[in-house]
Amino acid sequence: YDDFLALDDVSFEIKEGTAFGLIGENGSGKSTMLKVMARILRPDGGSITTRGKVSALLELGAGFHPELSGRENVYLNGAILGLSRREIDARFDEIVDFSGIEQFIDAPVKNYSSGMYVRLGFAVAINVDPAVLLIDEVLAVGDQEFQNKCTEKISQFRREGRTIVVVSHALSSVRELCDDVALIEHGRLIQVGPAVDTIDHYLTEILSIDPATLGIARRSTGEIQLQGVELLGESGELAGAVALGDSVTFRFHFNALKPVSDPVFGMSLTSSDGVLVTGTNSRDQGLSLEISTGPGWIDLAVPRLLVSSGKYHVTGTIYDATQMTPIHEVGDLYAFDVAEGNPKTSGITSLGGTWRAGE
């Protein structure tokens, strides 16, 4: 057999109090590198040096026992991360409050959704007062509201001078969050340096994306600003409550700072536990727009809202004509509740069909 080196001659230094990103294609060794930093894996050669307490949020469910309740797993996970029972007692309420799953804290975690796993795992990880926080791609599982909470907490950690290491395929988020980034391919370090330079190198040299399309990883340009959403009923009135099967319209209000030719408006619906239910955009509907300077609105009319009862979150996006450069993106722009309708349904969506018996 041949030896396979998951990491080969990878060396870099992360400055204290900075945010550092690890990027690369699937199987490049990013998550392995994070596990080495967390001392879950021991390198066969070389060494790793850390200063202060390290807390890690790695793959989904790491450190959790599926048969135990959320409450019991808080104590288990806290102990793994080095907290005494008295320390966990003092932080328990804060952990549960941040996770937002108070109602299910005494249920076995084997019944948790992936979003609930991430919520509880992240809440524990940030409450052990780490000097270094390691985060794998699992944050992508959480819903937009929770991602916003996590982003704010990470920003707070940075202000407090803590060190953050992130593994992610979301290059836009890495560019926004990280000071420096390391690019790993096939277990080898390709480049390490400022986030913008390393991400651009990854896109051009590894993914062979033309530099003209690098907007996919750049900040929103901001020529048009989404300002809010209204949910309208069948007659155009503001809908106080909606049910499965209702006719509704999502009205997106915006303000254009200058004229924009052929922008693409989009929206996605996400359930309360972070599951993407559906997404659509104006280009898919064949709509071509010319936006003038000043306020305006655009409607998405839905003849029948075929989602089951529950709470849903709306993400709004505007992209340029190439659909590569974001103009403005707002997560959790609007939230609304859907009541049971007729016919009732199970799951996330309704087929909207009609049963008929043979004659």
mmCIF file of C-alpha atoms in Angstrom:
data_model
loop_
_atom_site.group_PDB
_atom_site.id
_atom_site.type_symbol
_atom_site.label_atom_id
_atom_site.label_comp_id
_atom_site.label_asym_id
_atom_site.label_seq_id
_atom_site.Cartn_x
_atom_site.Cartn_y
_atom_site.Cartn_z
ATOM 1 C CA TYR A 1 0.000 0.000 0.000
ATOM 2 C CA ASP A 2 1.006 3.622 -0.363
ATOM 3 C CA ASP A 3 1.115 6.114 2.466
ATOM 4 C CA PHE A 4 -1.427 8.891 2.120
ATOM 5 C CA LEU A 5 -0.443 12.207 3.667
ATOM 6 C CA ALA A 6 -3.562 14.147 4.648
ATOM 7 C CA LEU A 7 -1.270 17.104 5.410
ATOM 8 C CA ASP A 8 2.226 17.439 3.995
ATOM 9 C CA ASP A 9 4.668 20.185 4.960
ATOM 10 C CA VAL A 10 2.023 22.677 6.112
ATOM 11 C CA SER A 11 3.441 25.463 8.261
ATOM 12 C CA PHE A 12 2.016 28.853 9.174
ATOM 13 C CA GLU A 13 1.538 31.154 12.135
ATOM 14 C CA ILE A 14 -1.753 32.733 13.209
ATOM 15 C CA LYS A 15 -1.453 36.077 14.930
ATOM 16 C CA GLU A 16 -3.143 36.372 18.304
ATOM 17 C CA GLY A 17 -6.444 38.247 18.214
ATOM 18 C CA THR A 18 -7.038 37.785 14.473
ATOM 19 C CA ALA A 19 -9.535 35.824 12.380
ATOM 20 C CA PHE A 20 -7.903 33.232 10.127
ATOM 21 C CA GLY A 21 -9.533 31.232 7.325
ATOM 22 C CA LEU A 22 -8.737 27.834 5.800
ATOM 23 C CA ILE A 23 -10.000 27.334 2.244
ATOM 24 C CA GLY A 24 -9.624 24.726 -0.475
ATOM 25 C CA GLU A 25 -11.587 22.104 -2.348
ATOM 26 C CA ASN A 26 -13.253 19.116 -0.670
ATOM 27 C CA GLY A 27 -10.658 16.638 0.575
ATOM 28 C CA SER A 28 -7.840 19.170 0.592
ATOM 29 C CA GLY A 29 -7.107 18.709 4.317
ATOM 30 C CA LYS A 30 -8.840 21.742 5.854
ATOM 31 C CA SER A 31 -10.883 19.864 8.455
ATOM 32 C CA THR A 32 -7.913 17.625 9.251
ATOM 33 C CA MET A 33 -5.860 20.760 9.924
ATOM 34 C CA LEU A 34 -8.569 22.026 12.272
ATOM 35 C CA LYS A 35 -8.599 18.711 14.176
ATOM 36 C CA VAL A 36 -4.824 18.900 14.555
ATOM 37 C CA MET A 37 -5.216 22.423 15.975
ATOM 38 C CA ALA A 38 -7.863 21.101 18.383
ATOM 39 C CA ARG A 39 -5.503 18.262 19.376
ATOM 40 C CA ILE A 40 -8.056 15.678 18.337
ATOM 41 C CA LEU A 41 -5.496 14.326 15.869
ATOM 42 C CA ARG A 42 -1.761 14.148 16.563
ATOM 43 C CA PRO A 43 0.566 14.888 13.647
ATOM 44 C CA ASP A 44 3.001 12.127 12.692
ATOM 45 C CA GLY A 45 5.667 14.766 12.221
ATOM 46 C CA GLY A 46 6.180 18.365 13.191
ATOM 47 C CA SER A 47 4.424 20.165 16.024
ATOM 48 C CA ILE A 48 1.649 22.589 16.782
ATOM 49 C CA THR A 49 1.778 25.235 19.497
ATOM 50 C CA THR A 50 -1.249 27.027 20.935
ATOM 51 C CA ARG A 51 -1.600 29.590 23.672
ATOM 52 C CA GLY A 52 -4.683 29.607 25.898
ATOM 53 C CA LYS A 53 -7.845 27.489 25.974
ATOM 54 C CA VAL A 54 -8.972 26.133 22.599
ATOM 55 C CA SER A 55 -12.649 25.479 21.865
ATOM 56 C CA ALA A 56 -13.741 23.727 18.669
ATOM 57 C CA LEU A 57 -17.009 23.307 16.796
ATOM 58 C CA LEU A 58 -16.184 20.610 14.263
ATOM 59 C CA GLU A 59 -18.383 18.209 12.310
ATOM 60 C CA LEU A 60 -22.065 17.979 13.147
ATOM 61 C CA GLY A 61 -22.725 16.220 16.445
ATOM 62 C CA ALA A 62 -19.081 15.992 17.541
ATOM 63 C CA GLY A 63 -18.954 15.615 21.328
ATOM 64 C CA PHE A 64 -22.662 14.740 21.612
ATOM 65 C CA HIS A 65 -24.182 11.436 22.685
ATOM 66 C CA PRO A 66 -27.378 10.784 20.680
ATOM 67 C CA GLU A 67 -29.170 8.945 23.495
ATOM 68 C CA LEU A 68 -28.649 11.744 26.018
ATOM 69 C CA SER A 69 -30.808 14.831 26.305
ATOM 70 C CA GLY A 70 -29.708 18.286 25.269
ATOM 71 C CA ARG A 71 -29.260 19.169 28.935
ATOM 72 C CA GLU A 72 -27.048 16.143 29.594
ATOM 73 C CA ASN A 73 -25.026 16.844 26.459
ATOM 74 C CA VAL A 74 -24.334 20.416 27.577
ATOM 75 C CA TYR A 75 -22.622 18.965 30.655
ATOM 76 C CA LEU A 76 -20.877 16.257 28.611
ATOM 77 C CA ASN A 77 -19.636 18.694 25.981
ATOM 78 C CA GLY A 78 -18.625 21.248 28.589
ATOM 79 C CA ALA A 79 -16.604 18.610 30.443
ATOM 80 C CA ILE A 80 -14.854 17.601 27.192
ATOM 81 C CA LEU A 81 -13.941 21.264 26.711
ATOM 82 C CA GLY A 82 -12.473 21.441 30.221
ATOM 83 C CA LEU A 83 -15.244 22.979 32.357
ATOM 84 C CA SER A 84 -16.120 21.739 35.834
ATOM 85 C CA ARG A 85 -19.733 20.944 36.698
ATOM 86 C CA ARG A 86 -19.894 24.106 38.821
ATOM 87 C CA GLU A 87 -18.694 26.204 35.871
ATOM 88 C CA ILE A 88 -21.279 24.611 33.574
ATOM 89 C CA ASP A 89 -24.007 25.219 36.194
ATOM 90 C CA ALA A 90 -23.108 28.922 36.201
ATOM 91 C CA ARG A 91 -23.285 29.156 32.396
ATOM 92 C CA PHE A 92 -26.112 26.738 31.670
ATOM 93 C CA ASP A 93 -28.905 29.295 31.323
ATOM 94 C CA GLU A 94 -26.786 31.471 29.029
ATOM 95 C CA ILE A 95 -25.925 28.462 26.864
ATOM 96 C CA VAL A 96 -29.542 27.400 26.481
ATOM 97 C CA ASP A 97 -30.721 30.966 25.889
ATOM 98 C CA PHE A 98 -28.197 31.498 23.097
ATOM 99 C CA SER A 99 -29.079 28.176 21.465
ATOM 100 C CA GLY A 100 -32.772 29.110 21.332
ATOM 101 C CA ILE A 101 -33.920 25.502 21.872
ATOM 102 C CA GLU A 102 -35.217 25.836 25.456
ATOM 103 C CA GLN A 103 -38.361 23.901 24.552
ATOM 104 C CA PHE A 104 -36.344 20.829 23.518
ATOM 105 C CA ILE A 105 -33.449 20.915 25.986
ATOM 106 C CA ASP A 106 -34.666 17.775 27.791
ATOM 107 C CA ALA A 107 -35.350 15.797 24.589
ATOM 108 C CA PRO A 108 -32.793 13.240 23.309
ATOM 109 C CA VAL A 109 -30.504 14.905 20.786
ATOM 110 C CA LYS A 110 -30.995 11.998 18.375
ATOM 111 C CA ASN A 111 -34.345 13.668 17.653
ATOM 112 C CA TYR A 112 -32.740 17.070 16.975
ATOM 113 C CA SER A 113 -32.543 18.567 13.508
ATOM 114 C CA SER A 114 -29.108 19.444 12.126
ATOM 115 C CA GLY A 115 -29.840 23.103 12.867
ATOM 116 C CA MET A 116 -30.588 22.327 16.522
ATOM 117 C CA TYR A 117 -27.332 20.352 16.809
ATOM 118 C CA VAL A 118 -25.377 23.331 15.540
ATOM 119 C CA ARG A 119 -27.199 25.791 17.782
ATOM 120 C CA LEU A 120 -26.426 23.831 20.928
ATOM 121 C CA GLY A 121 -22.873 22.942 19.910
ATOM 122 C CA PHE A 122 -21.971 26.542 19.089
ATOM 123 C CA ALA A 123 -23.617 27.825 22.271
ATOM 124 C CA VAL A 124 -21.450 25.488 24.362
ATOM 125 C CA ALA A 125 -18.275 26.217 22.384
ATOM 126 C CA ILE A 126 -18.467 29.987 22.856
ATOM 127 C CA ASN A 127 -19.319 29.807 26.543
ATOM 128 C CA VAL A 128 -16.133 28.126 27.710
ATOM 129 C CA ASP A 129 -14.284 31.465 27.416
ATOM 130 C CA PRO A 130 -11.830 30.216 24.782
ATOM 131 C CA ALA A 131 -8.746 32.126 23.760
ATOM 132 C CA VAL A 132 -8.937 30.317 20.412
ATOM 133 C CA LEU A 133 -12.210 29.332 18.699
ATOM 134 C CA LEU A 134 -12.109 26.783 15.841
ATOM 135 C CA ILE A 135 -15.168 26.588 13.583
ATOM 136 C CA ASP A 136 -15.773 24.120 10.782
ATOM 137 C CA GLU A 137 -18.292 24.449 7.929
ATOM 138 C CA VAL A 138 -21.125 23.318 10.222
ATOM 139 C CA LEU A 139 -22.326 26.899 10.707
ATOM 140 C CA ALA A 140 -23.745 26.756 7.207
ATOM 141 C CA VAL A 141 -26.435 24.444 8.595
ATOM 142 C CA GLY A 142 -27.987 27.058 10.893
ATOM 143 C CA ASP A 143 -30.815 29.357 9.798
ATOM 144 C CA GLN A 144 -30.144 32.975 8.892
ATOM 145 C CA GLU A 145 -31.237 34.366 12.263
ATOM 146 C CA PHE A 146 -28.841 32.061 14.092
ATOM 147 C CA GLN A 147 -26.031 32.748 11.615
ATOM 148 C CA ASN A 148 -26.472 36.454 12.354
ATOM 149 C CA LYS A 149 -26.180 35.739 16.099
ATOM 150 C CA CYS A 150 -23.051 33.693 15.490
ATOM 151 C CA THR A 151 -21.519 36.403 13.315
ATOM 152 C CA GLU A 152 -22.168 39.010 16.005
ATOM 153 C CA LYS A 153 -20.658 36.728 18.663
ATOM 154 C CA ILE A 154 -17.587 36.128 16.499
ATOM 155 C CA SER A 155 -17.261 39.895 15.997
ATOM 156 C CA GLN A 156 -17.466 40.337 19.770
ATOM 157 C CA PHE A 157 -14.698 37.743 20.203
ATOM 158 C CA ARG A 158 -12.522 39.685 17.778
ATOM 159 C CA ARG A 159 -13.116 42.920 19.700
ATOM 160 C CA GLU A 160 -12.071 41.086 22.869
ATOM 161 C CA GLY A 161 -8.778 40.058 21.249
ATOM 162 C CA ARG A 162 -9.529 36.351 20.864
ATOM 163 C CA THR A 163 -8.325 34.266 17.942
ATOM 164 C CA ILE A 164 -10.764 32.650 15.498
ATOM 165 C CA VAL A 165 -10.004 29.997 12.877
ATOM 166 C CA VAL A 166 -12.690 29.233 10.299
ATOM 167 C CA VAL A 167 -12.988 26.482 7.686
ATOM 168 C CA SER A 168 -15.530 27.397 5.036
ATOM 169 C CA HIS A 169 -16.466 27.159 1.367
ATOM 170 C CA ALA A 170 -18.428 30.420 1.672
ATOM 171 C CA LEU A 171 -15.712 32.621 0.228
ATOM 172 C CA SER A 172 -17.702 35.833 0.604
ATOM 173 C CA SER A 173 -18.066 35.196 4.335
ATOM 174 C CA VAL A 174 -14.374 34.317 4.666
ATOM 175 C CA ARG A 175 -13.403 37.517 2.859
ATOM 176 C CA GLU A 176 -15.646 39.589 5.160
ATOM 177 C CA LEU A 177 -14.592 37.901 8.412
ATOM 178 C CA CYS A 178 -10.930 36.920 8.099
ATOM 179 C CA ASP A 179 -7.729 38.945 8.204
ATOM 180 C CA ASP A 180 -5.557 36.211 6.703
ATOM 181 C CA VAL A 181 -6.352 32.998 4.831
ATOM 182 C CA ALA A 182 -4.441 29.806 4.068
ATOM 183 C CA LEU A 183 -5.151 27.888 0.850
ATOM 184 C CA ILE A 184 -4.632 24.111 1.139
ATOM 185 C CA GLU A 185 -4.791 21.745 -1.825
ATOM 186 C CA HIS A 186 -4.139 17.982 -1.697
ATOM 187 C CA GLY A 187 -2.704 18.359 1.789
ATOM 188 C CA ARG A 188 -0.143 20.996 0.850
ATOM 189 C CA LEU A 189 -0.062 24.688 1.657
ATOM 190 C CA ILE A 190 -0.408 26.658 -1.589
ATOM 191 C CA GLN A 191 -0.589 30.197 -0.238
ATOM 192 C CA VAL A 192 -1.070 32.056 3.019
ATOM 193 C CA GLY A 193 -1.606 35.781 3.352
ATOM 194 C CA PRO A 194 -4.240 38.541 3.282
ATOM 195 C CA ALA A 195 -7.754 37.204 2.696
ATOM 196 C CA VAL A 196 -8.391 39.099 -0.541
ATOM 197 C CA ASP A 197 -5.141 37.950 -2.186
ATOM 198 C CA THR A 198 -5.467 34.305 -1.171
ATOM 199 C CA ILE A 199 -9.123 34.003 -2.203
ATOM 200 C CA ASP A 200 -8.435 35.634 -5.567
ATOM 201 C CA HIS A 201 -5.530 33.216 -6.111
ATOM 202 C CA TYR A 202 -7.798 30.265 -5.263
ATOM 203 C CA LEU A 203 -10.462 31.387 -7.711
ATOM 204 C CA THR A 204 -8.110 32.142 -10.582
ATOM 205 C CA GLU A 205 -5.424 29.469 -10.218
ATOM 206 C CA ILE A 206 -7.286 26.538 -8.657
ATOM 207 C CA LEU A 207 -10.866 26.964 -9.880
ATOM 208 C CA SER A 208 -9.869 28.676 -13.170
ATOM 209 C CA ILE A 209 -12.478 31.404 -12.782
ATOM 210 C CA ASP A 210 -11.898 34.473 -14.930
ATOM 211 C CA PRO A 211 -10.860 37.493 -12.828
ATOM 212 C CA ALA A 212 -13.766 39.449 -14.290
ATOM 213 C CA THR A 213 -16.153 37.195 -12.382
ATOM 214 C CA LEU A 214 -14.450 37.473 -9.006
ATOM 215 C CA GLY A 215 -17.478 39.389 -7.745
ATOM 216 C CA ILE A 216 -18.871 36.107 -6.457
ATOM 217 C CA ALA A 217 -16.509 36.450 -3.534
ATOM 218 C CA ARG A 218 -16.498 40.211 -3.181
ATOM 219 C CA ARG A 219 -18.520 42.467 -0.943
ATOM 220 C CA SER A 220 -21.939 43.701 -2.030
ATOM 221 C CA THR A 221 -21.646 46.736 -4.282
ATOM 222 C CA GLY A 222 -24.653 48.493 -2.751
ATOM 223 C CA GLU A 223 -26.114 50.434 -5.702
ATOM 224 C CA ILE A 224 -29.556 49.159 -4.630
ATOM 225 C CA GLN A 225 -30.468 48.657 -0.977
ATOM 226 C CA LEU A 226 -33.220 46.287 0.129
ATOM 227 C CA GLN A 227 -35.255 48.047 2.815
ATOM 228 C CA GLY A 228 -37.984 45.603 3.786
ATOM 229 C CA VAL A 229 -40.681 43.162 2.767
ATOM 230 C CA GLU A 230 -44.461 43.342 3.029
ATOM 231 C CA LEU A 231 -46.660 40.257 2.851
ATOM 232 C CA LEU A 232 -49.893 41.081 1.008
ATOM 233 C CA GLY A 233 -53.113 39.107 0.816
ATOM 234 C CA GLU A 234 -55.191 38.275 -2.256
ATOM 235 C CA SER A 235 -56.792 41.741 -2.403
ATOM 236 C CA GLY A 236 -53.517 43.593 -1.898
ATOM 237 C CA GLU A 237 -54.042 44.235 1.804
ATOM 238 C CA LEU A 238 -51.326 43.623 4.393
ATOM 239 C CA ALA A 239 -51.666 40.007 5.474
ATOM 240 C CA GLY A 240 -51.743 39.682 9.240
ATOM 241 C CA ALA A 241 -51.878 35.885 9.039
ATOM 242 C CA VAL A 242 -51.584 33.384 6.202
ATOM 243 C CA ALA A 243 -52.405 29.704 5.830
ATOM 244 C CA LEU A 244 -51.406 26.895 3.534
ATOM 245 C CA GLY A 245 -53.046 27.423 0.155
ATOM 246 C CA ASP A 246 -53.512 31.211 0.463
ATOM 247 C CA SER A 247 -52.750 33.551 -2.402
ATOM 248 C CA VAL A 248 -50.020 35.964 -1.249
ATOM 249 C CA THR A 249 -47.597 38.538 -2.631
ATOM 250 C CA PHE A 250 -44.141 39.333 -1.282
ATOM 251 C CA ARG A 251 -43.438 43.022 -1.925
ATOM 252 C CA PHE A 252 -39.757 43.944 -1.705
ATOM 253 C CA HIS A 253 -39.068 47.626 -1.073
ATOM 254 C CA PHE A 254 -35.725 49.050 -2.161
ATOM 255 C CA ASN A 255 -33.856 52.285 -2.728
ATOM 256 C CA ALA A 256 -31.544 52.713 -5.730
ATOM 257 C CA LEU A 257 -28.575 55.033 -5.265
ATOM 258 C CA LYS A 258 -28.108 55.212 -9.037
ATOM 259 C CA PRO A 259 -29.699 53.702 -12.175
ATOM 260 C CA VAL A 260 -29.012 49.973 -12.573
ATOM 261 C CA SER A 261 -29.621 47.979 -15.753
ATOM 262 C CA ASP A 262 -31.075 44.465 -15.581
ATOM 263 C CA PRO A 263 -30.514 43.598 -11.897
ATOM 264 C CA VAL A 264 -31.727 40.214 -10.660
ATOM 265 C CA PHE A 265 -33.936 40.151 -7.557
ATOM 266 C CA GLY A 266 -34.147 36.901 -5.613
ATOM 267 C CA MET A 267 -35.634 35.451 -2.471
ATOM 268 C CA SER A 268 -35.412 32.226 -0.520
ATOM 269 C CA LEU A 269 -37.622 30.748 2.180
ATOM 270 C CA THR A 270 -36.010 28.981 5.115
ATOM 271 C CA SER A 271 -37.831 27.078 7.848
ATOM 272 C CA SER A 272 -37.282 27.865 11.519
ATOM 273 C CA ASP A 273 -34.792 24.988 11.866
ATOM 274 C CA GLY A 274 -32.632 26.198 8.984
ATOM 275 C CA VAL A 275 -33.928 24.062 6.101
ATOM 276 C CA LEU A 276 -34.015 25.784 2.719
ATOM 277 C CA VAL A 277 -37.585 25.329 1.472
ATOM 278 C CA THR A 278 -37.428 27.112 -1.866
ATOM 279 C CA GLY A 279 -35.742 29.894 -3.769
ATOM 280 C CA THR A 280 -36.499 31.880 -6.908
ATOM 281 C CA ASN A 281 -35.351 34.970 -8.764
ATOM 282 C CA SER A 282 -36.647 37.430 -11.322
ATOM 283 C CA ARG A 283 -34.336 36.143 -14.088
ATOM 284 C CA ASP A 284 -35.824 32.649 -13.825
ATOM 285 C CA GLN A 285 -39.210 34.247 -14.579
ATOM 286 C CA GLY A 286 -37.814 36.034 -17.633
ATOM 287 C CA LEU A 287 -38.185 39.494 -16.099
ATOM 288 C CA SER A 288 -35.809 42.217 -17.320
ATOM 289 C CA LEU A 289 -35.632 45.358 -15.188
ATOM 290 C CA GLU A 290 -34.350 48.894 -15.552
ATOM 291 C CA ILE A 291 -34.081 50.507 -12.123
ATOM 292 C CA SER A 292 -34.080 54.304 -11.770
ATOM 293 C CA THR A 293 -32.556 56.277 -8.915
ATOM 294 C CA GLY A 294 -34.796 56.469 -5.865
ATOM 295 C CA PRO A 295 -37.255 54.248 -3.974
ATOM 296 C CA GLY A 296 -39.204 51.434 -5.598
ATOM 297 C CA TRP A 297 -40.697 48.013 -5.075
ATOM 298 C CA ILE A 298 -40.955 44.656 -6.831
ATOM 299 C CA ASP A 299 -43.560 41.959 -6.233
ATOM 300 C CA LEU A 300 -43.363 38.194 -6.187
ATOM 301 C CA ALA A 301 -46.943 36.905 -6.555
ATOM 302 C CA VAL A 302 -47.600 33.377 -5.261
ATOM 303 C CA PRO A 303 -51.015 32.019 -6.373
ATOM 304 C CA ARG A 304 -50.989 29.283 -3.704
ATOM 305 C CA LEU A 305 -48.601 29.208 -0.762
ATOM 306 C CA LEU A 306 -47.844 25.489 -0.564
ATOM 307 C CA VAL A 307 -45.782 25.288 2.630
ATOM 308 C CA SER A 308 -46.869 23.547 5.808
ATOM 309 C CA SER A 309 -47.658 25.347 9.050
ATOM 310 C CA GLY A 310 -44.730 26.932 10.880
ATOM 311 C CA LYS A 311 -42.444 29.945 10.924
ATOM 312 C CA TYR A 312 -40.510 30.943 7.816
ATOM 313 C CA HIS A 313 -37.703 33.408 7.149
ATOM 314 C CA VAL A 314 -37.206 35.386 3.943
ATOM 315 C CA THR A 315 -33.745 36.140 2.563
ATOM 316 C CA GLY A 316 -33.624 38.862 -0.082
ATOM 317 C CA THR A 317 -30.904 39.265 -2.703
ATOM 318 C CA ILE A 318 -30.086 41.563 -5.597
ATOM 319 C CA TYR A 319 -27.385 40.603 -8.113
ATOM 320 C CA ASP A 320 -26.040 42.300 -11.196
ATOM 321 C CA ALA A 321 -26.992 41.216 -14.722
ATOM 322 C CA THR A 322 -24.311 38.482 -14.743
ATOM 323 C CA GLN A 323 -25.705 37.007 -11.490
ATOM 324 C CA MET A 324 -22.104 36.855 -10.259
ATOM 325 C CA THR A 325 -21.739 40.094 -8.298
ATOM 326 C CA PRO A 326 -24.012 40.740 -5.295
ATOM 327 C CA ILE A 327 -25.502 44.225 -5.150
ATOM 328 C CA HIS A 328 -27.232 43.663 -1.811
ATOM 329 C CA GLU A 329 -28.005 40.594 0.276
ATOM 330 C CA VAL A 330 -30.067 40.580 3.459
ATOM 331 C CA GLY A 331 -30.595 37.420 5.495
ATOM 332 C CA ASP A 332 -33.726 37.152 7.634
ATOM 333 C CA LEU A 333 -35.185 40.210 5.930
ATOM 334 C CA TYR A 334 -38.674 39.154 6.996
ATOM 335 C CA ALA A 335 -40.310 36.385 9.027
ATOM 336 C CA PHE A 336 -43.897 35.168 8.989
ATOM 337 C CA ASP A 337 -46.062 32.347 10.308
ATOM 338 C CA VAL A 338 -48.162 29.973 8.242
ATOM 339 C CA ALA A 339 -51.218 28.359 9.809
ATOM 340 C CA GLU A 340 -52.714 25.002 8.842
ATOM 341 C CA GLY A 341 -54.864 25.225 5.748
ATOM 342 C CA ASN A 342 -57.080 23.034 3.642
ATOM 343 C CA PRO A 343 -56.064 20.396 2.839
ATOM 344 C CA LYS A 344 -53.763 19.686 5.754
ATOM 345 C CA THR A 345 -50.307 18.370 4.946
ATOM 346 C CA SER A 346 -47.259 16.854 6.568
ATOM 347 C CA GLY A 347 -43.651 17.606 5.773
ATOM 348 C CA ILE A 348 -42.434 20.971 4.526
ATOM 349 C CA THR A 349 -44.542 21.506 1.408
ATOM 350 C CA SER A 350 -47.894 20.456 -0.013
ATOM 351 C CA LEU A 351 -48.319 18.803 -3.399
ATOM 352 C CA GLY A 352 -51.633 20.607 -3.750
ATOM 353 C CA GLY A 353 -53.179 17.627 -5.496
ATOM 354 C CA THR A 354 -56.723 16.237 -5.425
ATOM 355 C CA TRP A 355 -57.602 12.649 -4.532
ATOM 356 C CA ARG A 356 -60.179 10.899 -6.746
ATOM 357 C CA ALA A 357 -61.561 7.390 -6.438
ATOM 358 C CA GLY A 358 -61.911 5.118 -9.466
ATOM 359 C CA GLU A 359 -65.407 4.420 -10.736
#
